[in-house]
């Protein structure tokens, strides 16, 4: 039974719901890509499906628009797969369970994938409707945007004739995004050694954090659970002796970690002292993060007695040194645009394995040399501790285009439709426009989208009314784009 059946625009929400039935997490896009290829075949539209599973669907201009400039409509088909700790949802096969409350759509116990499923839904609804007036369209839906813009990087742009690109991957109605930061994924591996230890086991948990998108929410003073866990473990050593057996935090490098946990061994007296210290530590953190993460909770819970492989003291020292010195959060604000984060880093994933301590972080900057300098700092810290560093998914920034023709046109259409001007904005989050801007000479890009909340988290929400308004605006942009 359809959950979104009575929502408007009907066909947009029909396709959005269809997409949520198909597994489409980053790195698992074959099925959704084949669905899009099947859509093109069913509607008699020419398409290209490349080896990476990127899709380009072509539609000829409506009558009277034959001389209008071709437009590229662009989004990505992959989603960030996050779920609540107790959820049994399997992102490789289970459909999302949609929930409608008031003006918002969410998914039960998981991310929704509004980022960027709504772009795909918009595009399919336009492609199927032959009554809509529009220029020639090239609908480009990429893969693996959420793990480093990998699909866009691999795409052969030669078949694309459009020089106007409307990206549908923003999350704030009323804003036109016209530039973004570049970024990369910083991978760290530090070898560790273990020794067998027997004692009382205690699980240390950091929870109750808001998390969020590592680009869009990096300026909101939201805490990083993994780094708070590292800080707790460091300060706990001043209270009592313990040894560390396990540590993990975060799920995605581009999501601020909401939870982190460790397993330590200590005697019962030390365990009781650390439980008391956890309460004190929690109160201090709630003061530090007042207004952003008042729900922070640090707990130390007994897990019985037993024997576990625990880190050699030197390995523990390296791990704590790394977490305490990691350059996380905002590194520099933009000097010429008020409120814009210029450079940042988010330590998104941390895992202690039998061989090493593995970390993955999202590094962002709108200045290429600053991005390199920050990556170099992480590499130096890693190698200083005897580890190995690797950068993946390096993508360029999307520079503000001074002589854009598309931007003022879209501002004008918005003003005529809503009698107010949209906010024209450069953002810190990464968008694929930067890669396309480099690959396609003369490309003119603008990004837009409906209101979404808490993307990349299990609290993700998509505004129904905003989807409708942005749909109407997008159709008006295409209708009036004749030359």
Short mmCIF file of C-alpha atoms in Angstrom, two decimals:
data_model
loop_
_atom_site.label_atom_id
_atom_site.label_comp_id
_atom_site.label_asym_id
_atom_site.label_seq_id
_atom_site.Cartn_x
_atom_site.Cartn_y
_atom_site.Cartn_z
CA UNK A 1 0.00 0.00 0.00
CA UNK A 2 1.33 3.43 -0.96
CA UNK A 3 2.18 5.79 1.89
CA UNK A 4 2.61 8.88 -0.30
CA UNK A 5 -0.31 8.29 -2.69
CA UNK A 6 -2.33 11.42 -1.86
CA UNK A 7 0.58 13.86 -1.76
CA UNK A 8 1.14 16.54 -4.38
CA UNK A 9 2.81 16.70 -6.87
CA UNK A 10 1.50 13.18 -7.29
CA UNK A 11 4.00 11.84 -9.83
CA UNK A 12 7.00 13.27 -8.00
CA UNK A 13 5.99 11.48 -4.81
CA UNK A 14 5.07 8.35 -6.76
CA UNK A 15 8.61 8.08 -8.08
CA UNK A 16 10.14 9.05 -4.75
CA UNK A 17 8.29 6.19 -3.07
CA UNK A 18 9.32 3.79 -5.83
CA UNK A 19 12.95 4.75 -5.26
CA UNK A 20 12.68 4.05 -1.52
CA UNK A 21 11.67 0.46 -2.33
CA UNK A 22 14.97 -0.15 -4.15
CA UNK A 23 18.30 -0.60 -2.32
CA UNK A 24 20.52 2.32 -3.34
CA UNK A 25 23.16 2.93 -0.72
CA UNK A 26 26.52 4.23 -1.87
CA UNK A 27 28.45 1.38 -3.48
CA UNK A 28 25.24 -0.57 -4.09
CA UNK A 29 23.67 1.23 -7.05
CA UNK A 30 23.31 -1.41 -9.76
CA UNK A 31 19.65 -2.09 -9.01
CA UNK A 32 18.57 1.56 -8.94
CA UNK A 33 20.64 2.27 -12.06
CA UNK A 34 18.91 -0.59 -13.90
CA UNK A 35 15.54 0.79 -12.76
CA UNK A 36 16.38 4.15 -14.34
CA UNK A 37 17.56 2.48 -17.55
CA UNK A 38 14.30 0.52 -17.64
CA UNK A 39 12.35 3.74 -17.18
CA UNK A 40 14.11 5.26 -20.19
CA UNK A 41 13.35 2.20 -22.34
CA UNK A 42 9.71 2.11 -21.25
CA UNK A 43 9.28 5.76 -22.25
CA UNK A 44 11.15 5.50 -25.55
CA UNK A 45 13.97 7.79 -24.40
CA UNK A 46 17.58 7.53 -25.47
CA UNK A 47 19.91 6.82 -22.56
CA UNK A 48 23.49 5.95 -21.64
CA UNK A 49 24.33 3.67 -18.72
CA UNK A 50 28.08 3.56 -18.16
CA UNK A 51 30.26 0.99 -16.41
CA UNK A 52 30.03 2.88 -13.12
CA UNK A 53 26.19 2.79 -13.30
CA UNK A 54 25.87 6.51 -14.01
CA UNK A 55 22.80 7.25 -16.16
CA UNK A 56 22.17 9.97 -18.76
CA UNK A 57 18.62 10.16 -20.17
CA UNK A 58 17.93 12.42 -23.15
CA UNK A 59 14.64 14.09 -24.03
CA UNK A 60 14.03 16.28 -27.06
CA UNK A 61 12.82 19.85 -26.75
CA UNK A 62 9.09 20.57 -26.62
CA UNK A 63 7.51 22.18 -29.67
CA UNK A 64 8.64 25.80 -29.87
CA UNK A 65 11.77 25.16 -27.77
CA UNK A 66 13.93 23.68 -30.52
CA UNK A 67 16.30 26.67 -30.46
CA UNK A 68 16.42 27.00 -26.68
CA UNK A 69 19.69 26.10 -24.93
CA UNK A 70 19.89 22.48 -23.80
CA UNK A 71 19.63 22.01 -20.02
CA UNK A 72 21.29 19.36 -17.88
CA UNK A 73 19.21 18.32 -14.85
CA UNK A 74 21.52 16.61 -12.38
CA UNK A 75 21.36 14.67 -9.13
CA UNK A 76 22.72 11.46 -7.63
CA UNK A 77 21.04 8.10 -7.06
CA UNK A 78 22.95 6.90 -3.98
CA UNK A 79 21.95 7.59 -0.38
CA UNK A 80 23.68 7.55 3.00
CA UNK A 81 22.61 4.40 4.88
CA UNK A 82 22.29 5.06 8.61
CA UNK A 83 20.00 3.27 11.06
CA UNK A 84 19.23 3.40 14.76
CA UNK A 85 21.29 1.07 17.00
CA UNK A 86 18.42 -1.36 17.56
CA UNK A 87 17.20 -1.49 13.95
CA UNK A 88 17.29 -4.77 12.03
CA UNK A 89 16.91 -2.99 8.68
CA UNK A 90 19.07 -4.42 5.89
CA UNK A 91 19.92 -1.69 3.38
CA UNK A 92 20.97 -4.29 0.79
CA UNK A 93 17.45 -5.69 0.41
CA UNK A 94 14.83 -4.03 2.62
CA UNK A 95 12.59 -1.18 1.38
CA UNK A 96 12.50 1.91 3.55
CA UNK A 97 9.47 2.26 5.81
CA UNK A 98 8.07 5.71 5.06
CA UNK A 99 6.27 7.82 7.65
CA UNK A 100 4.22 10.97 7.03
CA UNK A 101 3.71 13.37 9.92
CA UNK A 102 2.24 16.76 9.13
CA UNK A 103 4.35 18.41 6.45
CA UNK A 104 7.24 15.95 6.69
CA UNK A 105 8.21 12.56 5.31
CA UNK A 106 10.73 10.44 7.21
CA UNK A 107 11.73 6.78 7.38
CA UNK A 108 11.27 4.51 10.36
CA UNK A 109 14.62 3.94 12.13
CA UNK A 110 16.70 4.83 9.03
CA UNK A 111 17.83 7.65 6.83
CA UNK A 112 15.25 8.67 4.22
CA UNK A 113 17.45 9.26 1.19
CA UNK A 114 15.74 12.55 0.35
CA UNK A 115 19.35 13.46 -0.37
CA UNK A 116 19.19 12.88 -3.28
CA UNK A 117 16.20 10.71 -4.11
CA UNK A 118 14.03 13.79 -4.56
CA UNK A 119 16.23 14.91 -7.47
CA UNK A 120 15.66 11.57 -9.21
CA UNK A 121 11.91 11.83 -8.55
CA UNK A 122 11.75 15.36 -9.98
CA UNK A 123 13.64 14.28 -13.08
CA UNK A 124 11.52 11.18 -13.78
CA UNK A 125 8.28 13.14 -13.33
CA UNK A 126 9.48 15.69 -15.89
CA UNK A 127 10.72 13.07 -18.35
CA UNK A 128 7.43 11.12 -18.38
CA UNK A 129 5.17 14.16 -18.89
CA UNK A 130 4.99 15.22 -22.54
CA UNK A 131 2.67 18.12 -21.71
CA UNK A 132 5.40 20.09 -19.93
CA UNK A 133 7.15 22.80 -21.98
CA UNK A 134 10.94 22.66 -21.78
CA UNK A 135 14.18 22.89 -23.77
CA UNK A 136 16.08 19.76 -24.75
CA UNK A 137 16.96 17.92 -21.54
CA UNK A 138 19.89 15.78 -20.50
CA UNK A 139 19.06 14.16 -17.17
CA UNK A 140 22.28 13.08 -15.47
CA UNK A 141 22.00 10.84 -12.39
CA UNK A 142 25.34 9.83 -10.90
CA UNK A 143 26.43 7.15 -8.43
CA UNK A 144 28.46 7.23 -5.22
CA UNK A 145 28.27 10.96 -4.65
CA UNK A 146 28.13 10.41 -0.91
CA UNK A 147 31.48 8.61 -0.78
CA UNK A 148 33.59 11.09 -2.70
CA UNK A 149 31.70 12.03 -5.90
CA UNK A 150 33.09 8.88 -7.50
CA UNK A 151 30.45 8.60 -10.21
CA UNK A 152 30.92 12.17 -11.36
CA UNK A 153 34.69 11.69 -11.41
CA UNK A 154 34.37 8.60 -13.62
CA UNK A 155 31.77 10.06 -15.99
CA UNK A 156 32.60 10.66 -19.64
CA UNK A 157 30.98 14.05 -20.25
CA UNK A 158 31.52 14.00 -24.05
CA UNK A 159 27.88 13.04 -24.82
CA UNK A 160 26.57 16.07 -22.88
CA UNK A 161 25.73 19.05 -25.09
CA UNK A 162 24.11 21.25 -22.43
CA UNK A 163 26.00 24.19 -20.97
CA UNK A 164 23.36 25.11 -18.41
CA UNK A 165 23.32 22.67 -15.48
CA UNK A 166 20.67 22.72 -12.75
CA UNK A 167 21.84 20.58 -9.85
CA UNK A 168 18.99 19.29 -7.63
CA UNK A 169 21.05 18.41 -4.56
CA UNK A 170 20.52 21.27 -2.13
CA UNK A 171 18.46 21.10 1.05
CA UNK A 172 17.18 24.64 1.56
CA UNK A 173 14.29 26.14 -0.36
CA UNK A 174 14.74 29.79 -1.18
CA UNK A 175 18.47 29.42 -1.72
CA UNK A 176 20.35 29.15 -4.98
CA UNK A 177 23.75 27.60 -4.44
CA UNK A 178 26.38 28.90 -6.83
CA UNK A 179 29.65 27.52 -5.44
CA UNK A 180 30.92 24.86 -3.03
CA UNK A 181 33.98 23.48 -1.31
CA UNK A 182 36.22 20.79 -2.71
CA UNK A 183 37.10 17.77 -0.65
CA UNK A 184 38.67 14.37 -0.19
CA UNK A 185 38.45 11.34 2.08
CA UNK A 186 41.45 10.98 4.40
CA UNK A 187 42.18 7.34 5.30
CA UNK A 188 44.42 6.47 8.25
CA UNK A 189 45.78 3.11 9.37
CA UNK A 190 47.99 2.85 12.47
CA UNK A 191 49.29 -0.64 13.33
CA UNK A 192 48.68 -1.86 16.88
CA UNK A 193 49.79 -4.71 19.13
CA UNK A 194 47.80 -6.65 21.70
CA UNK A 195 48.41 -8.62 24.88
CA UNK A 196 46.04 -10.93 26.75
CA UNK A 197 44.51 -9.41 29.89
CA UNK A 198 42.05 -10.71 32.43
CA UNK A 199 39.81 -8.46 34.51
CA UNK A 200 36.43 -6.82 34.86
CA UNK A 201 35.00 -5.61 31.55
CA UNK A 202 33.38 -2.20 31.21
CA UNK A 203 31.66 -0.75 28.17
CA UNK A 204 32.15 2.99 27.68
CA UNK A 205 29.49 4.61 25.51
CA UNK A 206 29.11 8.15 24.18
CA UNK A 207 25.56 8.75 22.95
CA UNK A 208 22.75 11.29 22.65
CA UNK A 209 24.47 13.49 20.06
CA UNK A 210 22.69 15.13 17.12
CA UNK A 211 25.30 14.30 14.47
CA UNK A 212 24.51 15.64 11.01
CA UNK A 213 26.08 16.37 7.64
CA UNK A 214 29.80 17.05 7.88
CA UNK A 215 29.49 19.97 5.46
CA UNK A 216 26.12 21.53 6.17
CA UNK A 217 26.21 21.10 9.97
CA UNK A 218 29.93 21.48 10.67
CA UNK A 219 29.35 25.08 11.80
CA UNK A 220 26.64 24.22 14.34
CA UNK A 221 28.96 23.28 17.23
CA UNK A 222 27.83 19.65 17.16
CA UNK A 223 30.05 17.26 19.06
CA UNK A 224 31.97 14.37 17.52
CA UNK A 225 31.27 11.23 19.58
CA UNK A 226 34.53 9.50 18.63
CA UNK A 227 36.70 12.41 19.68
CA UNK A 228 34.77 12.81 22.92
CA UNK A 229 35.38 9.12 23.61
CA UNK A 230 39.09 9.66 23.03
CA UNK A 231 39.06 12.61 25.39
CA UNK A 232 37.25 10.59 28.06
CA UNK A 233 39.72 7.72 27.78
CA UNK A 234 42.64 10.15 28.05
CA UNK A 235 41.28 11.92 31.12
CA UNK A 236 40.18 8.63 32.69
CA UNK A 237 43.81 7.56 32.94
CA UNK A 238 44.34 10.38 35.43
CA UNK A 239 41.72 8.73 37.64
CA UNK A 240 42.43 4.99 37.38
CA UNK A 241 44.38 2.41 35.40
CA UNK A 242 42.63 0.48 32.63
CA UNK A 243 43.44 -1.32 29.38
CA UNK A 244 41.60 -0.96 26.08
CA UNK A 245 40.15 -3.90 24.15
CA UNK A 246 37.72 -2.37 21.63
CA UNK A 247 36.86 1.02 20.12
CA UNK A 248 34.50 2.10 17.36
CA UNK A 249 32.68 5.26 16.39
CA UNK A 250 30.68 6.68 13.48
CA UNK A 251 29.34 5.11 10.30
CA UNK A 252 30.16 7.49 7.42
CA UNK A 253 33.08 9.85 6.86
CA UNK A 254 30.66 12.62 5.78
CA UNK A 255 28.39 12.26 8.83
CA UNK A 256 29.30 13.68 12.24
CA UNK A 257 29.47 10.64 14.57
CA UNK A 258 26.52 10.45 16.97
CA UNK A 259 27.69 7.45 18.98
CA UNK A 260 30.96 5.78 19.93
CA UNK A 261 31.87 2.91 22.24
CA UNK A 262 34.89 1.25 23.82
CA UNK A 263 35.49 -1.86 25.89
CA UNK A 264 38.01 -1.51 28.69
CA UNK A 265 39.28 -3.84 31.42
CA UNK A 266 39.97 -2.67 34.96
CA UNK A 267 39.62 -3.88 38.53
CA UNK A 268 36.26 -3.34 40.26
CA UNK A 269 37.49 -0.37 42.32
CA UNK A 270 38.76 1.39 39.20
CA UNK A 271 35.52 0.56 37.38
CA UNK A 272 33.43 2.19 40.09
CA UNK A 273 35.64 5.28 40.00
CA UNK A 274 35.32 5.53 36.22
CA UNK A 275 31.54 5.19 36.43
CA UNK A 276 31.47 8.14 38.78
CA UNK A 277 33.83 10.09 36.52
CA UNK A 278 31.54 9.41 33.52
CA UNK A 279 28.71 11.26 35.30
CA UNK A 280 30.96 14.23 36.02
CA UNK A 281 32.29 14.17 32.44
CA UNK A 282 28.73 14.13 31.08
CA UNK A 283 27.74 17.22 33.04
CA UNK A 284 30.79 19.11 31.83
CA UNK A 285 30.12 18.21 28.20
CA UNK A 286 26.51 19.32 28.44
CA UNK A 287 27.72 22.74 29.57
CA UNK A 288 30.31 22.88 26.78
CA UNK A 289 27.74 21.98 24.13
CA UNK A 290 24.78 23.93 25.49
CA UNK A 291 22.54 24.93 22.61
CA UNK A 292 23.70 22.17 20.29
CA UNK A 293 24.16 18.82 22.05
CA UNK A 294 22.60 18.99 25.52
CA UNK A 295 21.69 15.31 25.25
CA UNK A 296 25.29 14.07 25.40
CA UNK A 297 25.63 11.10 27.73
CA UNK A 298 28.76 9.16 28.68
CA UNK A 299 28.24 5.87 30.51
CA UNK A 300 30.51 3.15 31.92
CA UNK A 301 28.65 -0.15 32.40
CA UNK A 302 29.99 -3.41 33.83
CA UNK A 303 30.01 -6.37 31.41
CA UNK A 304 31.30 -9.14 33.66
CA UNK A 305 34.72 -10.64 34.14
CA UNK A 306 36.81 -12.29 31.45
CA UNK A 307 39.91 -12.37 29.31
CA UNK A 308 40.37 -10.15 26.25
CA UNK A 309 43.17 -9.08 23.89
CA UNK A 310 43.97 -5.52 24.99
CA UNK A 311 46.19 -2.88 23.47
CA UNK A 312 49.87 -2.86 24.34
CA UNK A 313 50.61 0.34 26.33
CA UNK A 314 52.54 1.88 23.41
CA UNK A 315 49.65 1.20 21.01
CA UNK A 316 47.18 2.76 23.46
CA UNK A 317 49.43 5.80 23.75
CA UNK A 318 49.46 6.20 19.96
CA UNK A 319 45.69 5.86 19.68
CA UNK A 320 45.01 8.47 22.34
CA UNK A 321 47.64 10.82 20.93
CA UNK A 322 45.99 10.54 17.51
CA UNK A 323 42.46 11.26 18.78
CA UNK A 324 43.56 14.19 20.94
CA UNK A 325 45.54 15.85 18.15
CA UNK A 326 43.26 15.19 15.20
CA UNK A 327 42.38 18.48 13.40
CA UNK A 328 38.60 18.08 13.56
CA UNK A 329 35.86 20.66 12.93
CA UNK A 330 36.18 24.14 11.47
CA UNK A 331 39.78 25.00 10.64
CA UNK A 332 39.22 28.37 8.95
CA UNK A 333 36.34 30.70 8.11
CA UNK A 334 36.13 32.50 4.79
CA UNK A 335 37.62 35.98 4.89
CA UNK A 336 35.42 37.54 2.21
CA UNK A 337 31.99 35.90 2.68
CA UNK A 338 30.46 36.24 6.14
CA UNK A 339 29.41 32.99 7.80
CA UNK A 340 30.99 30.70 5.19
CA UNK A 341 33.22 27.89 6.47
CA UNK A 342 36.30 27.78 4.27
CA UNK A 343 38.11 24.69 5.57
CA UNK A 344 37.02 21.84 7.84
CA UNK A 345 37.53 18.20 8.72
CA UNK A 346 35.21 15.54 10.12
CA UNK A 347 36.60 12.33 11.61
CA UNK A 348 33.63 10.20 10.60
CA UNK A 349 34.67 6.56 11.09
CA UNK A 350 37.01 4.97 13.63
CA UNK A 351 37.56 1.23 14.11
CA UNK A 352 40.04 -0.70 16.22
CA UNK A 353 40.79 -4.02 14.50
CA UNK A 354 43.11 -6.92 15.29
CA UNK A 355 45.82 -5.35 13.13
CA UNK A 356 45.34 -1.60 13.23
CA UNK A 357 43.42 1.50 14.21
CA UNK A 358 41.51 2.64 11.13
CA UNK A 359 40.01 6.10 10.61
CA UNK A 360 38.25 7.82 7.74
CA UNK A 361 37.56 11.55 7.56
CA UNK A 362 35.98 14.07 5.23
CA UNK A 363 38.32 16.98 4.45
CA UNK A 364 36.72 20.05 2.83
CA UNK A 365 37.93 23.43 1.63
CA UNK A 366 36.97 26.00 -0.98
CA UNK A 367 40.71 26.77 -1.36
CA UNK A 368 42.75 23.96 -2.94
CA UNK A 369 45.99 24.83 -1.13
CA UNK A 370 44.23 24.79 2.26
CA UNK A 371 42.69 21.42 1.47
CA UNK A 372 46.16 20.07 0.71
CA UNK A 373 47.64 21.62 3.85
CA UNK A 374 44.97 20.04 6.06
CA UNK A 375 45.40 16.66 4.37
CA UNK A 376 49.16 16.97 4.85
CA UNK A 377 48.63 17.62 8.56
CA UNK A 378 46.60 14.41 8.91
CA UNK A 379 49.15 12.48 6.87
CA UNK A 380 52.01 13.81 9.03
CA UNK A 381 50.19 12.93 12.26
CA UNK A 382 49.49 9.43 10.92
CA UNK A 383 53.02 8.79 9.72
CA UNK A 384 54.54 10.25 12.89
CA UNK A 385 52.73 7.46 14.75
CA UNK A 386 54.03 4.81 12.38
CA UNK A 387 50.85 4.57 10.32
CA UNK A 388 49.91 4.82 6.67
CA UNK A 389 47.84 7.60 5.09
CA UNK A 390 45.85 7.52 1.86
CA UNK A 391 43.64 10.15 0.19
CA UNK A 392 40.63 9.01 -1.84
CA UNK A 393 37.88 10.71 -3.83
CA UNK A 394 39.67 14.04 -4.22
CA UNK A 395 37.30 16.49 -5.94
CA UNK A 396 37.66 20.18 -6.79
CA UNK A 397 35.75 23.15 -5.45
CA UNK A 398 33.04 24.75 -7.55
CA UNK A 399 34.16 28.33 -8.03
CA UNK A 400 31.67 31.22 -8.14
CA UNK A 401 31.12 32.21 -11.80
CA UNK A 402 31.17 35.99 -12.08
CA UNK A 403 29.70 36.11 -15.61
CA UNK A 404 26.93 33.54 -15.12
CA UNK A 405 23.83 33.95 -17.31
CA UNK A 406 21.89 31.16 -15.62
CA UNK A 407 22.14 32.59 -12.09
CA UNK A 408 20.52 36.02 -12.75
CA UNK A 409 17.88 34.37 -14.94
CA UNK A 410 16.90 31.97 -12.14
CA UNK A 411 16.89 34.80 -9.59
CA UNK A 412 14.54 36.75 -11.87
CA UNK A 413 12.14 33.81 -12.30
CA UNK A 414 12.09 33.22 -8.55
CA UNK A 415 11.35 36.89 -7.86
CA UNK A 416 8.48 36.95 -10.38
CA UNK A 417 7.00 33.76 -8.92
CA UNK A 418 7.34 34.56 -5.20
CA UNK A 419 7.79 38.37 -5.14
CA UNK A 420 10.97 38.04 -3.14
CA UNK A 421 14.58 37.35 -4.06
CA UNK A 422 16.23 34.02 -3.28
CA UNK A 423 19.41 33.89 -1.25
CA UNK A 424 22.39 33.34 -3.55
CA UNK A 425 24.92 31.35 -1.59
CA UNK A 426 28.27 29.56 -1.71
CA UNK A 427 28.23 26.49 0.57
CA UNK A 428 30.75 24.37 2.43
CA UNK A 429 29.19 21.02 1.54
CA UNK A 430 30.52 19.28 -1.57
CA UNK A 431 28.54 19.20 -4.81
CA UNK A 432 29.30 17.51 -8.10
CA UNK A 433 29.11 20.83 -9.95
CA UNK A 434 32.82 21.41 -9.31
CA UNK A 435 33.81 18.26 -11.22
CA UNK A 436 31.45 19.02 -14.10
CA UNK A 437 32.65 22.64 -14.15
CA UNK A 438 36.20 21.37 -14.71
CA UNK A 439 35.22 18.78 -17.31
CA UNK A 440 32.78 20.81 -19.43
CA UNK A 441 34.15 24.10 -20.84
CA UNK A 442 31.78 27.03 -20.41
CA UNK A 443 29.42 25.22 -18.04
CA UNK A 444 27.05 27.46 -16.05
CA UNK A 445 25.66 25.82 -12.87
CA UNK A 446 23.06 26.56 -10.21
CA UNK A 447 21.94 24.20 -7.44
CA UNK A 448 18.53 24.14 -5.76
CA UNK A 449 16.26 21.83 -3.80
CA UNK A 450 13.45 21.57 -1.24
CA UNK A 451 13.74 21.86 2.51
CA UNK A 452 15.25 18.87 4.30
CA UNK A 453 16.27 18.43 7.92
CA UNK A 454 19.02 16.32 9.48
CA UNK A 455 20.20 14.63 6.30
CA UNK A 456 22.61 11.70 6.79
CA UNK A 457 20.89 10.89 10.11
CA UNK A 458 17.96 8.71 11.15
CA UNK A 459 16.03 11.92 11.89
CA UNK A 460 16.15 12.98 8.23
CA UNK A 461 12.95 14.72 7.08
CA UNK A 462 11.70 16.02 3.73
CA UNK A 463 9.14 18.85 3.57
CA UNK A 464 6.09 17.97 1.47
CA UNK A 465 5.00 21.55 0.83
CA UNK A 466 8.54 22.58 -0.08
CA UNK A 467 8.81 19.74 -2.62
CA UNK A 468 5.70 21.14 -4.31
CA UNK A 469 6.95 24.73 -4.39
CA UNK A 470 10.37 23.78 -5.74
CA UNK A 471 8.67 21.59 -8.36
CA UNK A 472 6.57 24.57 -9.51
CA UNK A 473 9.67 26.80 -9.58
CA UNK A 474 11.69 24.26 -11.56
CA UNK A 475 8.90 23.91 -14.14
CA UNK A 476 8.68 27.69 -14.43
CA UNK A 477 12.45 27.92 -15.00
CA UNK A 478 12.27 25.34 -17.82
CA UNK A 479 9.12 26.89 -19.32
CA UNK A 480 10.69 30.34 -19.66
CA UNK A 481 14.14 29.22 -20.78
CA UNK A 482 13.75 29.80 -24.52
CA UNK A 483 16.96 31.63 -25.25
#
